mmCIF file of C-alpha atoms in Angstrom:
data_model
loop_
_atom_site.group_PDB
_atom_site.id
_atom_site.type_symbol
_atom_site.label_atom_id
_atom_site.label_comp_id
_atom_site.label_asym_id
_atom_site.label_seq_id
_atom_site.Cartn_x
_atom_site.Cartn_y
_atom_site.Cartn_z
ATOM 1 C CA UNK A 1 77.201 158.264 114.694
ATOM 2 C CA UNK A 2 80.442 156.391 114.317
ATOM 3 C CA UNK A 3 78.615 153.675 113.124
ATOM 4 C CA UNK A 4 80.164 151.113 116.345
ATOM 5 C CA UNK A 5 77.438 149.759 118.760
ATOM 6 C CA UNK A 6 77.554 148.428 121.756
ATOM 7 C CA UNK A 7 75.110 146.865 124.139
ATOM 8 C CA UNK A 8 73.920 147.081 127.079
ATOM 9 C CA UNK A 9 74.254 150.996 127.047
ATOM 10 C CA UNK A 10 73.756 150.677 130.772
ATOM 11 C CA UNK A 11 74.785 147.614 133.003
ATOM 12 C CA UNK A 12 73.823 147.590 137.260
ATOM 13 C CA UNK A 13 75.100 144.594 138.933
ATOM 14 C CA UNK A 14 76.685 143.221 142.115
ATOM 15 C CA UNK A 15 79.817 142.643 143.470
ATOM 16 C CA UNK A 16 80.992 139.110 142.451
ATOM 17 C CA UNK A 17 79.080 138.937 139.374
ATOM 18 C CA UNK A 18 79.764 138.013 136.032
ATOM 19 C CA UNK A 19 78.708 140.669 132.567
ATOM 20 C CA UNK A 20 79.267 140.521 129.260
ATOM 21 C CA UNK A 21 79.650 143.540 127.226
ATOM 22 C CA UNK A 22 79.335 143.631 123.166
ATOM 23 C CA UNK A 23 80.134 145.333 120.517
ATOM 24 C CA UNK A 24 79.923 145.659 116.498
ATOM 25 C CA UNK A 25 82.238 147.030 114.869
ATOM 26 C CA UNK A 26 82.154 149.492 111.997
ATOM 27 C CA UNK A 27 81.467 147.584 108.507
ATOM 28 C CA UNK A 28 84.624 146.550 107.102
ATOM 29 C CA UNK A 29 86.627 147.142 110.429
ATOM 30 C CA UNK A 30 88.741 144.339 111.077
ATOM 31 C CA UNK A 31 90.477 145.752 114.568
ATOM 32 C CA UNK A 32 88.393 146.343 117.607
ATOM 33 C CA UNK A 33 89.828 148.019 120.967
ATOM 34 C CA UNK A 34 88.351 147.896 124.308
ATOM 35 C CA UNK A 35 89.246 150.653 126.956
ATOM 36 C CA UNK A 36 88.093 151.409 130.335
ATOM 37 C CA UNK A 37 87.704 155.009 131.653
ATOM 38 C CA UNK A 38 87.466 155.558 135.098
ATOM 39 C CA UNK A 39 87.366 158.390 137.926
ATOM 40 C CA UNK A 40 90.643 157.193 139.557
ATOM 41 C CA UNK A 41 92.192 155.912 136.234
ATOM 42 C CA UNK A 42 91.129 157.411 133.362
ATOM 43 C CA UNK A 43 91.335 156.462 130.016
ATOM 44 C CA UNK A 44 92.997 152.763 130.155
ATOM 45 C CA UNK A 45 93.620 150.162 127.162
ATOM 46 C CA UNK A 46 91.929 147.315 127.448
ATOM 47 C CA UNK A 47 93.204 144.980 125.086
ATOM 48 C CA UNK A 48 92.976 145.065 120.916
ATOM 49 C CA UNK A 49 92.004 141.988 118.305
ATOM 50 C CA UNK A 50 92.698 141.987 114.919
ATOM 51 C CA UNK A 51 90.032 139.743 112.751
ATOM 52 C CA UNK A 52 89.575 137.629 115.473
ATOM 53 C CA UNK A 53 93.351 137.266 116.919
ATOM 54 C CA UNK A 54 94.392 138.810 120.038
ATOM 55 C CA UNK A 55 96.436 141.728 118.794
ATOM 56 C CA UNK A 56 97.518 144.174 121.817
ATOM 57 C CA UNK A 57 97.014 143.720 125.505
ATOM 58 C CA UNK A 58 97.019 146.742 127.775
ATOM 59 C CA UNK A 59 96.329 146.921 131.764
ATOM 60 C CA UNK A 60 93.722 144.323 131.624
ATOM 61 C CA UNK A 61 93.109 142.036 134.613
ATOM 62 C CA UNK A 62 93.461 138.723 134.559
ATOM 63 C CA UNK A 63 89.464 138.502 135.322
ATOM 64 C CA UNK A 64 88.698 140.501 132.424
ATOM 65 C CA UNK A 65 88.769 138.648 128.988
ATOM 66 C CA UNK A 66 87.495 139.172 125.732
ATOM 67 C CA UNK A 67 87.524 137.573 122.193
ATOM 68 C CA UNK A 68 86.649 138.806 118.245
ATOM 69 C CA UNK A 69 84.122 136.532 116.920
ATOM 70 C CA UNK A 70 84.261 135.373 113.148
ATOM 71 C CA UNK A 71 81.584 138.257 111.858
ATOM 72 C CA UNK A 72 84.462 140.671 113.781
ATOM 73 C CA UNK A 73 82.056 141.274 116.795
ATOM 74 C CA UNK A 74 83.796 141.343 119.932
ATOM 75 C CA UNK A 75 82.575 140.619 123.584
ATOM 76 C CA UNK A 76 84.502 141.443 126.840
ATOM 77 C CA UNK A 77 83.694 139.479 129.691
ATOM 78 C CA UNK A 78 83.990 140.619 133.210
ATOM 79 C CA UNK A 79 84.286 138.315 136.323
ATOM 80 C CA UNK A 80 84.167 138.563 139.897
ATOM 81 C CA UNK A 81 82.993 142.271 140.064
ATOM 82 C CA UNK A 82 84.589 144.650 142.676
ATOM 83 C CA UNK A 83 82.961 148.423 143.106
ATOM 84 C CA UNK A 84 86.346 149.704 141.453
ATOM 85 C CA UNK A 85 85.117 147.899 138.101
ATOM 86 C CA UNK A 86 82.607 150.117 138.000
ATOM 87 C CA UNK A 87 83.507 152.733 134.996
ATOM 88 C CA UNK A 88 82.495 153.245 131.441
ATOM 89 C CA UNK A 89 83.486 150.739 128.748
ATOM 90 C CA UNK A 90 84.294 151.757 125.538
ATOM 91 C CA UNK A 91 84.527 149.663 122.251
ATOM 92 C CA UNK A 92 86.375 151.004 119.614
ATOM 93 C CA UNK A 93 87.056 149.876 115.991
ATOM 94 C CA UNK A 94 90.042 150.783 112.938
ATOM 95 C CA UNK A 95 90.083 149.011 109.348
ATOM 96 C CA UNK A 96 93.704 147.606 109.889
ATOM 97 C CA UNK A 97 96.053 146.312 112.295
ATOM 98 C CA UNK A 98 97.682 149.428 113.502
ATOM 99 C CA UNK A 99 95.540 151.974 112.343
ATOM 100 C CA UNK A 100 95.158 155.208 113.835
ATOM 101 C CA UNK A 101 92.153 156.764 113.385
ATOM 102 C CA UNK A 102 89.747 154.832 115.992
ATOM 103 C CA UNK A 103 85.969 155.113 115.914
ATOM 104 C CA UNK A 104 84.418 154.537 119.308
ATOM 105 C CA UNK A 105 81.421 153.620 120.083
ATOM 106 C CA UNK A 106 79.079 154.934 122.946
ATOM 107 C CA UNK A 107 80.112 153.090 125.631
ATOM 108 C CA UNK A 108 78.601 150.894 127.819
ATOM 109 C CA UNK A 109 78.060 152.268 131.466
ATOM 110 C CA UNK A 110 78.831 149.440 134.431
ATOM 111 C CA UNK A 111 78.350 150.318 137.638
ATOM 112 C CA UNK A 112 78.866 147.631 140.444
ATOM 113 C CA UNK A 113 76.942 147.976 143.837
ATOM 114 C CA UNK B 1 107.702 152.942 129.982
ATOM 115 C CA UNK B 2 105.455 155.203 128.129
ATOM 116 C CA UNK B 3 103.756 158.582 129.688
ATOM 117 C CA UNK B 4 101.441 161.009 128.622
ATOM 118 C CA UNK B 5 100.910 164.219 130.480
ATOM 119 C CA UNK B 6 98.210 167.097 130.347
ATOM 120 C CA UNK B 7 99.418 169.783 132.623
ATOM 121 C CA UNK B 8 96.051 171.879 132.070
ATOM 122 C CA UNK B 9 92.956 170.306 134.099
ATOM 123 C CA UNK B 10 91.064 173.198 132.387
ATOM 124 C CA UNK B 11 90.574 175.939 130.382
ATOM 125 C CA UNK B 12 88.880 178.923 128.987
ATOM 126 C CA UNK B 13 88.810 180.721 125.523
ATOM 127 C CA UNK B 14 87.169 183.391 123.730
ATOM 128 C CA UNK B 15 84.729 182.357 120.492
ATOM 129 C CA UNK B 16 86.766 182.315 117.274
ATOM 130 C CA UNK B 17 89.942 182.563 119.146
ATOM 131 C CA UNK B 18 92.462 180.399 118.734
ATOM 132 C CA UNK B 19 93.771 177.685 121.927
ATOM 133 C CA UNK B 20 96.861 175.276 122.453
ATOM 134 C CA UNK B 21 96.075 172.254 124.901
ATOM 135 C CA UNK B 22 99.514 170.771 125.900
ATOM 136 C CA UNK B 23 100.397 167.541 125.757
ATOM 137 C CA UNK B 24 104.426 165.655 126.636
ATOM 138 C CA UNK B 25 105.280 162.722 126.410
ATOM 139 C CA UNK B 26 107.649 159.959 127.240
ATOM 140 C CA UNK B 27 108.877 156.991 125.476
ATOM 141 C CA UNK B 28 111.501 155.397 124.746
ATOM 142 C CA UNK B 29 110.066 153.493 121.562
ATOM 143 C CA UNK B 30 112.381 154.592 118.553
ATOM 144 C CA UNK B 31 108.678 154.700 116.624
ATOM 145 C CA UNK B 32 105.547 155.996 117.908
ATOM 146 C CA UNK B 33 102.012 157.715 117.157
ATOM 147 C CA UNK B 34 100.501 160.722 118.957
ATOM 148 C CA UNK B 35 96.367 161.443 118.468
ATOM 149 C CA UNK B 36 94.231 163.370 120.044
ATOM 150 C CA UNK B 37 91.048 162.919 120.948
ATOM 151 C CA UNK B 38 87.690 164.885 121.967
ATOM 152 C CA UNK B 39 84.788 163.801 124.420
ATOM 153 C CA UNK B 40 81.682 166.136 124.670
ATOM 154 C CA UNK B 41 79.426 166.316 127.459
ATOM 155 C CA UNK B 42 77.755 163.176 126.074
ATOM 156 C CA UNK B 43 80.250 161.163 126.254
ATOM 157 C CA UNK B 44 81.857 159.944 123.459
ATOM 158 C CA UNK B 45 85.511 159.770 122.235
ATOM 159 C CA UNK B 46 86.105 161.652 118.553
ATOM 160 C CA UNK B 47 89.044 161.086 117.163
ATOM 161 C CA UNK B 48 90.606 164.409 116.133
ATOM 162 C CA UNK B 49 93.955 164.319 114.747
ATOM 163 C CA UNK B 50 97.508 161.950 114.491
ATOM 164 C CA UNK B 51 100.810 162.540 114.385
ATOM 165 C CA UNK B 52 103.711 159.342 113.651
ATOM 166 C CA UNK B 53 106.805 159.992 115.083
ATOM 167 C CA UNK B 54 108.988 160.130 111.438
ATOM 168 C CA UNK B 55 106.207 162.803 110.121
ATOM 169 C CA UNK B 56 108.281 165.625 108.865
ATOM 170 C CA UNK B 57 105.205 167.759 108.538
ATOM 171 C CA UNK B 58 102.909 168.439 111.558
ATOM 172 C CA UNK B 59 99.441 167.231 111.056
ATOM 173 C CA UNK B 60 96.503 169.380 110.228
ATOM 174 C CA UNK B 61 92.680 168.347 110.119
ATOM 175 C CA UNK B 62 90.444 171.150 109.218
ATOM 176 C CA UNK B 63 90.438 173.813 112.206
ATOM 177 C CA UNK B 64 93.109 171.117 114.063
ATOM 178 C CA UNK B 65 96.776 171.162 114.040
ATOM 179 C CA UNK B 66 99.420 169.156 115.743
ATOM 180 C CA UNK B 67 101.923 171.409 117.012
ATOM 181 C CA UNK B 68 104.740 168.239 117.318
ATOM 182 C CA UNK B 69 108.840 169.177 118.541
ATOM 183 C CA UNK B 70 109.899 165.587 118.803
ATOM 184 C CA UNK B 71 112.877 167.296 120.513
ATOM 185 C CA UNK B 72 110.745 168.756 123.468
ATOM 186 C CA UNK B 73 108.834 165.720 123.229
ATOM 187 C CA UNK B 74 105.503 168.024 123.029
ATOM 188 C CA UNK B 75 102.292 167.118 121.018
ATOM 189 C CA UNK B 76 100.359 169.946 121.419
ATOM 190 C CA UNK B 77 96.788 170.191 119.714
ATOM 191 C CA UNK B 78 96.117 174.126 118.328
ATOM 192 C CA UNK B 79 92.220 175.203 117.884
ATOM 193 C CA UNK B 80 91.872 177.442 115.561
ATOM 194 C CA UNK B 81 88.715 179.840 115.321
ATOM 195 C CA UNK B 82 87.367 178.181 118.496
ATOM 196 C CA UNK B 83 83.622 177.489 118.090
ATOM 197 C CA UNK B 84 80.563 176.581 121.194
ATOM 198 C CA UNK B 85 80.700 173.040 120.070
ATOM 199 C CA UNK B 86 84.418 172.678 121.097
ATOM 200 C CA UNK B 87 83.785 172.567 124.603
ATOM 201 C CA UNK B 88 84.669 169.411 125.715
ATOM 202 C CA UNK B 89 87.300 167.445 127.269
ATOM 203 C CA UNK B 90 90.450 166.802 125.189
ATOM 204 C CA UNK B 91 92.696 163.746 125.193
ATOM 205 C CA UNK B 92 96.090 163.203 124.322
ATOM 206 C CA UNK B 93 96.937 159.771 123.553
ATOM 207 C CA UNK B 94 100.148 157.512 122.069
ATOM 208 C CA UNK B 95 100.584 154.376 120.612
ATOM 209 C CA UNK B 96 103.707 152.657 121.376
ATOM 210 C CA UNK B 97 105.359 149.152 120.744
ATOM 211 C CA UNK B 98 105.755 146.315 123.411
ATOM 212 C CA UNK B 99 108.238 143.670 123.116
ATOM 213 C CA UNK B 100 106.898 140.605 120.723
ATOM 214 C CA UNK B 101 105.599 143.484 118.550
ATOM 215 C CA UNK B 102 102.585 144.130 120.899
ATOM 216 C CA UNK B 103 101.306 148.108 120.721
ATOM 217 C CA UNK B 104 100.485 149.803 123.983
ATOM 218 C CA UNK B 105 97.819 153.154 124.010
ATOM 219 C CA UNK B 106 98.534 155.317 126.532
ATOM 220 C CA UNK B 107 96.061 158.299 127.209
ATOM 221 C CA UNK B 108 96.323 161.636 129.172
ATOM 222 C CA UNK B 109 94.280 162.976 132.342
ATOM 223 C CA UNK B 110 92.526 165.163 129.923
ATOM 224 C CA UNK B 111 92.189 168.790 129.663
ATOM 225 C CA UNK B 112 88.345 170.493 129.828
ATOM 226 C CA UNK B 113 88.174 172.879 127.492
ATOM 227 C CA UNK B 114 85.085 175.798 127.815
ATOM 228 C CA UNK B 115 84.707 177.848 125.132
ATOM 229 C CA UNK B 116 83.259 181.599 126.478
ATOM 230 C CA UNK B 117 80.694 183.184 123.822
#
């Protein structure tokens, strides 16, 4: 157990919907990740925040978006779903603002219909 | 740009023999981190080793080394005394700088590893 969480561990919805995914952080982690790995892609970076500012931005669409709330939680939000979307989500958390050594959590499984 | 690339979809290796997964990469980031990563069957990532690209030494975590030749540009990960539970898939990853002092992750296709009792 990495000691990340994230919630919903599975997520069926509709094209054109909206989710929300979520995710704790390790205790005393101030960085959180978010990645995306697909079939077609793979393993993709998300985005990073560090203690609640954005920190890193990878290949994230534009209707993707996610924040670090002030007890270092973070949520990414997911708009106007397309079947490609569908993918697992990972969450991952480090103590500083370029630390190496992530701890991922056990994803959260979308899958659009 | 940065690149990562896995040339080995899969592989196979003997219990308590030792494997190299191979991992090059591209960048053109005077300063840069390589990891590796491991994802069982269940799903989740493990993070396994790192290498920064001013380490003299090559890393080494337990049974895990970094094989790094900055020169070749090769990161490879070495197994030592290869066990069941190190079946899985392996990923090679690197962290890079953007422009406004942004970092970019870049991962690999992965390589499944099956290790033959």
């Amino acid at each position: 157990d990495s000691g990340v969480t994230q919630t919903p561990k599975h997520l069926i919805t509709a094209t054109g919907q909206r989710v929300t995914l979520r995710c704790s952080p390790r205790s005393g982690d101030l960085s959180v990740y978010w990645y995306q790995q697909s079939l077609d892609q793979g393993l993709q970076f998300l985005i990073q925040y560090y203690n609640g500012e954005e920190r890193a931005k990878g290949n994230i669409l534009e209707r993707f978006s996610a924040q670090q709330f002030p007890d270092l939680h973070s949520e990414l939000n997911l708009s106007s779903l397309e079947l490609g979307d569908s993918a697992l989500y990972f969450c991952a958390s480090s103590s500083g603002r370029n630390s190496y050594e992530q701890y991922f959590g056990p994803g959260t499984r979308l899958t659009v219909t | 740009a940065q690149k990562i690339t896995q040339t080995q979809p899969g592989m196979f290796v003997q219990e308590k023999e030792a494997v190299t997964l191979d991992c090059t990469y591209d960048t053109s980031d005077p300063s840069y981190g390589l990891f590796w990563y491991k994802q069982p069957s269940s799903g989740e990532m493990i993070f396994l080793i790192y290498q920064g690209s001013y380490d003299q030494q090559n890393a080494t975590e337990g049974r895990y080394s970094l094989n790094f030749q900055k020169a070749r540009k090769s990161a490879n990960l070495v197994i030592s005394a290869s066990q069941l539970g190190d079946s899985a898939m392996y990923f090679c990853a690197m962290r890079g700088l953007l422009s406004g002092g942004y970092q970019k992750v870049t991962f690999g296709t992965g390589t499944k590893l099956q290790v033959i009792p």
